[in-house]
Every structure is written in C-alpha cells, then in structure tokens.
C-alpha cells in the first residue's frame, strides 16, 4: 500500500480512483465493509482503491484537543487499512485551515482534479466538511457534472440500528471491559501497544508471578480488571494474563498495566510489546494478604490458559 501524507506528493491523478473518506477509528468491521466495496468497485473499473483519512483526529483540532479516546493510533490504523488490500492511503494533515475549506472546493479541486476520483463509496449518514455540507445528496447532485459515481453499498440499507457497528459503540464496550464483544465488532482483538518498563519488582518476588509492566501509548484502556491476553514481542506471540488497575491490595493507588506471560523468563525491559485482549476474567480486588492475592493470580492464570487453549482448537 502506498501511503501519502501530503497532497503535494500527488503529481498526477490516480487511474480511475475509487475513494472512501473517514476517520476510520478502530478500522472495524463496518469500515472493512466499506473498504471491500472500494476494492470491488476498483476491480470493476480497473481503478485504484483509495482510503482518505485524517490525522490528527478532526475532533482534536476542532474541539480544542478534546476528542474521544482513539481505538487505534495512526500506526495501527495504517496497518489495519493496509491489511484490507487497499492500494493507496491518503492521510490528510487535519488543520483548522483544512476544516475551513469549502466542501465544493474540496470535492472539485482535491477529490476530482487532484486525486482523479471516478467513484466515491459512502456509508450511511456520510458527510464531510463545514456544517456537514458534503452529504450524500450533495455528492449525488455534483456527480454528473464532475464525472464520478456515488456508490452506496446495499448492505447499508439493510442494517438495523442495533446492529450498526460504530467506533462509539466499540469504545463504550472496551471501557466496560467487554473485550469479547469489542472483538466481534472489530473483527480482531482490541490491542494496545507500548514498551516494557521497570515496575516495583513485587510481582516475582512477593507473589511468584513476575509481570511485564507496560507503558502504553494508546488512549483507550479496557476497564480495570483481569484479562486473558496474548502478547507480541520481537514478532513472537505469547499467552498470558493481564491486570489493568491500581493493585488495591497494596493501597498505593498507582495505575499499572501489567502482563504475566506463561512459561516465559526472558529479560524484556525496554522492548516493544503489543497486547491483545481476548477475554475478561474478573474485577480487580483488594485482598487481605499476599497469599490470597497470589492464590487468586494462580487461578486466573489457569483460567486464562484454558480460554487460550480452547481458542487454538
Ligand atoms: N492486585 C490486586 O491488588 N488485586 C487484584 O485483584 C490483582 N489481580 C491480579 C491479577 C493478575 C493476573 C496479575 C498478574 C496481577 C494482579 N494484581 C492484583 C496485581 C499485583 O498486585 C501485581 O502484579 C504486583 O503487585 C506486582 O506489580
Ligand atoms: Mg511487574
């Protein structure tokens, strides 16, 4: 996939460009359906399958930095879009000046003339630009004159409101800890990425369960509690059990994200780690002592092993 991060890089329009435009936070199943429609249409007209997205998230610019916590940061978003089979990702640097562009100018000068758009794939309620002027009616009305088609995938009409997959619903689901349901909407597990940092050396010494403490970049943290996870380090995947929270047994109220990896003893301080949340096991609890906590972690590890073993069958 070709990644274009500035419109100035585009010297000549793409061959029969088929475009879909959006924030694509989470790159979930709904987004994948749109991208599949783009790829299908591009196949039909011998064209280029293009996704246009924005960075930073428009709400970060328009609402003075307050935006919902992102499900996927740019790096992960790019990877997921690439995995869908899209030919070109155009990422627009979203600024107040860009936001102020007249939708008609954006459509004619940028999408049609610069990018060479011959078809646009739009979801339901689709609209871009100031005051959401660039909606489906507007796109349809301009299509004849500017020489592009509007493709509205027919599955969109059949969707019941309750079945609609949205980034908002996925965020809520992750915040509520239901990572299994989040996975069913994402089409993959919710993943955070970060670096293994030094903890307080309590896990191994006091409890017999050493943990990799993670300083993660992601904005969205699953609800505090214990989860069955898999983790990727140096391109290898490991099973484990994670605790997200403040370890209330210790009463120091310090947030940690930590993973105990099964059958693992390497030194991984400073390494990059990706953690997939497979299933939620329980709430975090305050135990009356270390033995009780340690016994519970042992049970958690067994439960997680069982869940992960089932998955591989
Ligand atoms: N700490 C708690 O205070 N309460 C818990 O319920 C709790 N559950 C945990 C479950 C797992 C699977 C793991 C790995 C850790 C858990 N911890 C919990 C955190 C534990 O106190 C921590 O790993 C050590 O303090 C080392 O940082
Ligand atoms: Mg630790």
Short mmCIF file of C-alpha atoms and ligand atoms in Angstrom, two decimals:
data_model
loop_
_atom_site.label_atom_id
_atom_site.label_comp_id
_atom_site.label_asym_id
_atom_site.label_seq_id
_atom_site.Cartn_x
_atom_site.Cartn_y
_atom_site.Cartn_z
CA UNK A 1 0.00 0.00 0.00
CA UNK A 2 1.25 3.43 -0.91
CA UNK A 3 0.95 5.95 1.91
CA UNK A 4 0.59 9.62 1.02
CA UNK A 5 0.84 12.06 3.88
CA UNK A 6 0.77 15.28 1.92
CA UNK A 7 -1.36 16.15 -1.10
CA UNK A 8 1.72 17.83 -2.58
CA UNK A 9 3.14 14.33 -3.18
CA UNK A 10 0.43 13.64 -5.77
CA UNK A 11 1.82 14.72 -9.13
CA UNK A 12 -0.73 13.19 -11.44
CA UNK A 13 -4.24 11.92 -10.62
CA UNK A 14 -4.66 8.22 -9.90
CA UNK A 15 -6.07 5.92 -12.55
CA UNK A 16 -9.87 5.67 -12.01
CA UNK A 17 -9.66 6.46 -8.34
CA UNK A 18 -12.32 4.88 -6.11
CA UNK A 19 -12.32 6.67 -2.78
CA UNK A 20 -13.84 6.33 0.66
CA UNK A 21 -13.29 9.03 3.24
CA UNK A 22 -13.44 8.91 7.01
CA UNK A 23 -11.74 8.83 10.36
CA UNK A 24 -11.79 5.04 10.47
CA UNK A 25 -11.03 4.95 14.17
CA UNK A 26 -10.67 1.30 15.10
CA UNK A 27 -10.77 0.14 11.46
CA UNK A 28 -13.72 -2.06 12.47
CA UNK A 29 -15.93 -4.45 10.52
CA UNK A 30 -18.11 -1.61 9.22
CA UNK A 31 -15.02 0.13 7.86
CA UNK A 32 -13.86 -3.14 6.33
CA UNK A 33 -17.17 -3.49 4.50
CA UNK A 34 -16.71 -0.01 3.05
CA UNK A 35 -13.14 -0.79 2.03
CA UNK A 36 -14.28 -4.07 0.45
CA UNK A 37 -16.79 -2.06 -1.59
CA UNK A 38 -13.97 0.28 -2.69
CA UNK A 39 -11.81 -2.65 -3.75
CA UNK A 40 -14.70 -4.30 -5.59
CA UNK A 41 -15.57 -1.12 -7.48
CA UNK A 42 -11.91 -0.50 -8.31
CA UNK A 43 -11.76 -4.04 -9.70
CA UNK A 44 -14.78 -3.37 -11.90
CA UNK A 45 -13.43 -0.19 -13.43
CA UNK A 46 -9.75 -1.12 -13.47
CA UNK A 47 -9.06 1.54 -10.90
CA UNK A 48 -7.16 2.42 -7.75
CA UNK A 49 -8.66 1.62 -4.34
CA UNK A 50 -8.11 4.61 -2.07
CA UNK A 51 -8.86 5.41 1.56
CA UNK A 52 -8.66 9.00 2.69
CA UNK A 53 -8.30 9.68 6.38
CA UNK A 54 -7.23 12.47 8.69
CA UNK A 55 -4.51 12.95 11.25
CA UNK A 56 -4.82 14.18 13.94
CA UNK A 57 -8.44 13.16 14.51
CA UNK A 58 -10.58 16.16 13.41
CA UNK A 59 -12.18 16.49 16.84
CA UNK A 60 -8.75 17.02 18.38
CA UNK A 61 -8.41 20.09 16.19
CA UNK A 62 -11.99 21.33 16.17
CA UNK A 63 -12.81 20.79 19.83
CA UNK A 64 -9.54 22.13 21.18
CA UNK A 65 -7.98 18.78 21.83
CA UNK A 66 -10.95 17.11 23.42
CA UNK A 67 -11.89 14.06 21.45
CA UNK A 68 -12.96 10.58 22.40
CA UNK A 69 -10.08 8.23 23.22
CA UNK A 70 -8.94 6.67 19.95
CA UNK A 71 -9.31 2.92 19.43
CA UNK A 72 -6.38 2.83 17.03
CA UNK A 73 -3.49 5.29 16.88
CA UNK A 74 -2.17 6.13 13.41
CA UNK A 75 0.42 3.34 13.20
CA UNK A 76 -2.13 0.62 13.94
CA UNK A 77 -4.77 2.26 11.76
CA UNK A 78 -2.34 2.27 8.84
CA UNK A 79 -1.52 -1.41 9.36
CA UNK A 80 -5.18 -2.41 9.51
CA UNK A 81 -6.03 -0.47 6.35
CA UNK A 82 -3.05 -2.00 4.57
CA UNK A 83 -4.21 -5.47 5.61
CA UNK A 84 -7.57 -4.83 3.93
CA UNK A 85 -5.96 -4.72 0.49
CA UNK A 86 -6.41 -1.01 -0.23
CA UNK A 87 -3.92 0.36 -2.83
CA UNK A 88 -3.39 3.89 -1.53
CA UNK A 89 -3.88 5.56 1.84
CA UNK A 90 -4.08 9.32 1.70
CA UNK A 91 -3.71 10.83 5.13
CA UNK A 92 -4.60 14.49 5.28
CA UNK A 93 -2.92 16.59 7.92
CA UNK A 94 -6.07 17.93 9.55
CA UNK A 95 -5.78 21.59 10.46
CA UNK A 96 -8.22 24.41 11.06
CA UNK A 97 -7.44 25.71 7.56
CA UNK A 98 -8.31 22.34 6.08
CA UNK A 99 -11.52 22.22 8.10
CA UNK A 100 -12.49 25.64 6.77
CA UNK A 101 -12.26 24.54 3.11
CA UNK A 102 -15.49 24.85 1.22
CA UNK A 103 -16.84 21.31 0.59
CA UNK A 104 -17.37 22.22 -3.06
CA UNK A 105 -13.73 23.21 -3.43
CA UNK A 106 -12.57 20.05 -1.62
CA UNK A 107 -14.73 17.90 -3.87
CA UNK A 108 -13.83 19.52 -7.18
CA UNK A 109 -10.21 20.59 -6.70
CA UNK A 110 -8.92 17.88 -4.40
CA UNK A 111 -11.01 14.74 -4.87
CA UNK A 112 -11.83 15.05 -8.56
CA UNK A 113 -8.97 17.07 -10.08
CA UNK A 114 -6.03 16.17 -7.87
CA UNK A 115 -6.88 12.59 -6.89
CA UNK A 116 -8.81 11.69 -10.03
CA UNK A 117 -11.90 10.37 -8.25
CA UNK A 118 -14.29 8.44 -10.52
CA UNK A 119 -16.33 6.85 -7.73
CA UNK A 120 -16.88 7.56 -4.05
CA UNK A 121 -18.05 4.88 -1.64
CA UNK A 122 -20.09 6.35 1.18
CA UNK A 123 -21.64 4.87 4.28
CA UNK A 124 -25.00 5.81 5.72
CA UNK A 125 -25.14 9.31 7.30
CA UNK A 126 -21.98 10.14 5.46
CA UNK A 127 -20.98 13.82 5.37
CA UNK A 128 -17.78 15.80 5.25
CA UNK A 129 -16.82 19.43 5.53
CA UNK A 130 -18.09 22.50 7.25
CA UNK A 131 -21.61 22.06 8.65
CA UNK A 132 -21.60 18.56 7.13
CA UNK A 133 -22.49 20.09 3.77
CA UNK A 134 -20.74 17.31 1.88
CA UNK A 135 -23.52 14.77 2.48
CA UNK A 136 -24.82 12.06 0.18
CA UNK A 137 -27.39 14.30 -1.53
CA UNK A 138 -24.67 16.85 -2.22
CA UNK A 139 -22.32 14.18 -3.54
CA UNK A 140 -25.04 12.79 -5.81
CA UNK A 141 -26.03 16.24 -7.06
CA UNK A 142 -22.43 17.07 -8.06
CA UNK A 143 -21.53 13.67 -9.51
CA UNK A 144 -22.92 14.18 -13.02
CA UNK A 145 -21.18 17.49 -13.54
CA UNK A 146 -17.86 16.40 -12.06
CA UNK A 147 -17.85 12.92 -13.58
CA UNK A 148 -17.90 10.50 -10.67
CA UNK A 149 -20.33 7.90 -9.35
CA UNK A 150 -21.65 7.61 -5.81
CA UNK A 151 -21.58 4.02 -4.56
CA UNK A 152 -23.82 3.23 -1.58
CA UNK A 153 -23.27 -0.41 -0.69
CA UNK A 154 -26.68 -2.11 -0.44
CA UNK A 155 -25.96 -3.80 2.90
CA UNK A 156 -26.07 -0.35 4.45
CA UNK A 157 -29.81 -0.11 3.79
CA UNK A 158 -30.45 -3.48 5.44
CA UNK A 159 -28.61 -2.67 8.67
CA UNK A 160 -30.80 -2.43 11.75
CA UNK A 161 -29.86 0.44 14.02
CA UNK A 162 -28.99 -2.01 16.80
CA UNK A 163 -26.59 -3.95 14.57
CA UNK A 164 -24.76 -0.91 13.40
CA UNK A 165 -21.09 -1.09 14.25
CA UNK A 166 -19.67 2.25 15.26
CA UNK A 167 -16.44 3.47 16.78
CA UNK A 168 -18.50 4.97 19.61
CA UNK A 169 -20.08 1.63 20.48
CA UNK A 170 -16.73 -0.12 20.36
CA UNK A 171 -15.20 2.48 22.68
CA UNK A 172 -18.02 2.02 25.18
CA UNK A 173 -17.66 -1.73 25.00
CA UNK A 174 -13.92 -1.61 25.69
CA UNK A 175 -14.43 0.85 28.55
CA UNK A 176 -16.99 -1.53 30.03
CA UNK A 177 -14.46 -4.38 29.89
CA UNK A 178 -16.41 -6.48 27.40
CA UNK A 179 -13.40 -7.13 25.17
CA UNK A 180 -15.06 -10.20 23.67
CA UNK A 181 -17.87 -8.11 22.25
CA UNK A 182 -15.41 -5.44 21.15
CA UNK A 183 -13.56 -8.13 19.21
CA UNK A 184 -16.75 -9.22 17.47
CA UNK A 185 -17.27 -5.66 16.22
CA UNK A 186 -13.61 -5.00 15.39
CA UNK A 187 -13.12 -8.29 13.58
CA UNK A 188 -9.97 -8.80 15.69
CA UNK A 189 -8.95 -8.35 19.31
CA UNK A 190 -8.54 -4.94 20.90
CA UNK A 191 -4.81 -4.25 21.04
CA UNK A 192 -2.67 -1.81 22.99
CA UNK A 193 0.97 -1.10 22.21
CA UNK A 194 3.77 0.16 24.34
CA UNK A 195 7.08 -0.52 25.97
CA UNK A 196 8.06 -2.80 28.84
CA UNK A 197 9.19 -0.64 31.74
CA UNK A 198 10.51 -1.37 35.21
CA UNK A 199 7.89 -2.00 37.87
CA UNK A 200 8.46 -2.23 41.59
CA UNK A 201 9.81 -5.73 41.49
CA UNK A 202 6.92 -7.02 43.55
CA UNK A 203 5.28 -9.49 41.19
CA UNK A 204 8.03 -12.11 41.01
CA UNK A 205 9.48 -11.64 44.47
CA UNK A 206 6.35 -11.20 46.59
CA UNK A 207 3.77 -13.12 44.63
CA UNK A 208 5.63 -15.61 42.48
CA UNK A 209 4.11 -14.12 39.33
CA UNK A 210 6.52 -11.75 37.59
CA UNK A 211 4.83 -9.23 35.32
CA UNK A 212 5.95 -7.08 32.42
CA UNK A 213 4.78 -3.57 33.21
CA UNK A 214 3.65 -1.70 30.13
CA UNK A 215 3.82 1.97 29.37
CA UNK A 216 1.30 2.09 26.55
CA UNK A 217 0.66 4.88 24.06
CA UNK A 218 -2.96 4.07 23.39
CA UNK A 219 -5.69 6.39 24.57
CA UNK A 220 -8.28 3.77 25.38
CA UNK A 221 -7.79 1.47 28.36
CA UNK A 222 -10.06 -1.51 28.97
CA UNK A 223 -11.92 -1.32 32.27
CA UNK A 224 -9.75 -2.13 35.29
CA UNK A 225 -9.61 -5.84 35.91
CA UNK A 226 -8.03 -9.11 34.88
CA UNK A 227 -7.92 -10.39 31.29
CA UNK A 228 -6.72 -13.37 29.27
CA UNK A 229 -4.32 -11.90 26.72
CA UNK A 230 -1.74 -12.68 24.11
CA UNK A 231 1.33 -10.51 23.72
CA UNK A 232 3.69 -9.97 20.81
CA UNK A 233 7.36 -9.24 21.48
CA UNK A 234 10.02 -9.27 18.74
CA UNK A 235 7.47 -10.77 16.34
CA UNK A 236 6.72 -13.72 18.65
CA UNK A 237 3.39 -14.32 20.34
CA UNK A 238 2.96 -15.44 23.96
CA UNK A 239 -0.05 -16.29 26.08
CA UNK A 240 -0.63 -14.58 29.37
CA UNK A 241 -2.87 -12.92 31.89
CA UNK A 242 -3.03 -9.18 32.41
CA UNK A 243 -4.07 -6.90 35.21
CA UNK A 244 -5.11 -3.35 34.44
CA UNK A 245 -5.58 -1.22 37.50
CA UNK A 246 -4.23 0.09 40.77
CA UNK A 247 -3.49 -3.20 42.62
CA UNK A 248 -5.75 -2.21 45.55
CA UNK A 249 -4.17 -4.81 47.85
CA UNK A 250 -1.13 -2.54 48.08
CA UNK A 251 -3.10 0.64 48.70
CA UNK A 252 -0.73 2.99 46.91
CA UNK A 253 -3.25 3.83 44.20
CA UNK A 254 -0.76 3.68 41.35
CA UNK A 255 -2.06 2.62 37.94
CA UNK A 256 -0.22 -0.20 36.21
CA UNK A 257 -0.87 -2.21 33.09
CA UNK A 258 0.93 -5.49 33.57
CA UNK A 259 1.09 -8.89 31.93
CA UNK A 260 2.25 -12.16 33.37
CA UNK A 261 3.42 -14.29 30.42
CA UNK A 262 3.23 -18.07 30.70
CA UNK A 263 6.42 -20.15 30.55
CA UNK A 264 8.49 -17.06 29.99
CA UNK A 265 11.67 -15.83 31.63
CA UNK A 266 13.49 -13.52 29.19
CA UNK A 267 14.61 -10.03 30.08
CA UNK A 268 12.37 -7.77 28.02
CA UNK A 269 12.88 -4.38 29.65
CA UNK A 270 12.75 -1.65 27.02
CA UNK A 271 11.19 -3.88 24.38
CA UNK A 272 8.12 -3.01 22.35
CA UNK A 273 5.08 -5.06 23.25
CA UNK A 274 1.61 -5.46 21.73
CA UNK A 275 -1.13 -6.88 23.93
CA UNK A 276 -4.36 -8.37 22.56
CA UNK A 277 -7.30 -8.54 25.00
CA UNK A 278 -9.04 -11.86 24.49
CA UNK A 279 -11.46 -12.21 27.43
CA UNK A 280 -12.27 -10.51 30.69
CA UNK A 281 -11.88 -12.69 33.77
CA UNK A 282 -12.85 -10.55 36.73
CA UNK A 283 -12.74 -7.25 38.60
CA UNK A 284 -9.64 -6.16 40.45
CA UNK A 285 -10.00 -6.82 44.18
CA UNK A 286 -8.40 -5.81 47.45
CA UNK A 287 -7.12 -8.97 49.11
CA UNK A 288 -6.41 -9.29 52.80
CA UNK A 289 -2.91 -10.56 52.18
CA UNK A 290 -0.28 -11.60 49.68
CA UNK A 291 -1.07 -15.31 49.95
CA UNK A 292 -4.69 -14.75 48.99
CA UNK A 293 -3.73 -12.48 46.09
CA UNK A 294 -1.11 -14.94 44.91
CA UNK A 295 -3.58 -17.85 45.09
CA UNK A 296 -6.11 -15.86 43.04
CA UNK A 297 -3.49 -14.96 40.40
CA UNK A 298 -2.69 -18.67 40.14
CA UNK A 299 -6.37 -19.38 39.44
CA UNK A 300 -6.53 -16.51 36.94
CA UNK A 301 -3.54 -17.93 35.10
CA UNK A 302 -5.20 -21.35 34.92
CA UNK A 303 -8.46 -19.85 33.65
CA UNK A 304 -6.61 -17.80 31.04
CA UNK A 305 -4.61 -20.81 29.88
CA UNK A 306 -7.84 -22.76 29.49
CA UNK A 307 -9.52 -19.98 27.46
CA UNK A 308 -6.50 -19.54 25.22
CA UNK A 309 -6.15 -23.29 24.73
CA UNK A 310 -9.82 -23.51 23.66
CA UNK A 311 -9.24 -20.75 21.13
CA UNK A 312 -6.49 -22.67 19.40
CA UNK A 313 -8.64 -25.74 18.87
N1 LIG B 1 -3.57 -6.75 42.53
C1 LIG B 1 -4.58 -6.52 43.38
O1 LIG B 1 -4.41 -5.76 44.33
N2 LIG B 1 -5.81 -7.10 43.22
C2 LIG B 1 -6.05 -7.97 42.22
O2 LIG B 1 -7.19 -8.45 42.12
C3 LIG B 1 -4.98 -8.27 41.33
N3 LIG B 1 -5.16 -9.17 40.35
C4 LIG B 1 -4.11 -9.51 39.55
C5 LIG B 1 -4.27 -10.49 38.60
C6 LIG B 1 -3.22 -10.85 37.77
C7 LIG B 1 -3.41 -11.94 36.77
C8 LIG B 1 -1.96 -10.21 37.91
C9 LIG B 1 -0.84 -10.58 37.02
C10 LIG B 1 -1.81 -9.23 38.85
C11 LIG B 1 -2.86 -8.86 39.69
N4 LIG B 1 -2.72 -7.88 40.65
C12 LIG B 1 -3.73 -7.61 41.52
C13 LIG B 1 -1.54 -7.03 40.67
C14 LIG B 1 -0.45 -7.48 41.57
O3 LIG B 1 -0.65 -6.87 42.81
C15 LIG B 1 0.84 -7.01 40.90
O4 LIG B 1 1.14 -7.87 39.85
C16 LIG B 1 2.03 -6.94 41.84
O5 LIG B 1 1.78 -6.00 42.82
C17 LIG B 1 3.28 -6.53 41.06
O6 LIG B 1 3.14 -5.29 40.47
MG1 LIG B 2 5.91 -6.18 37.14
#
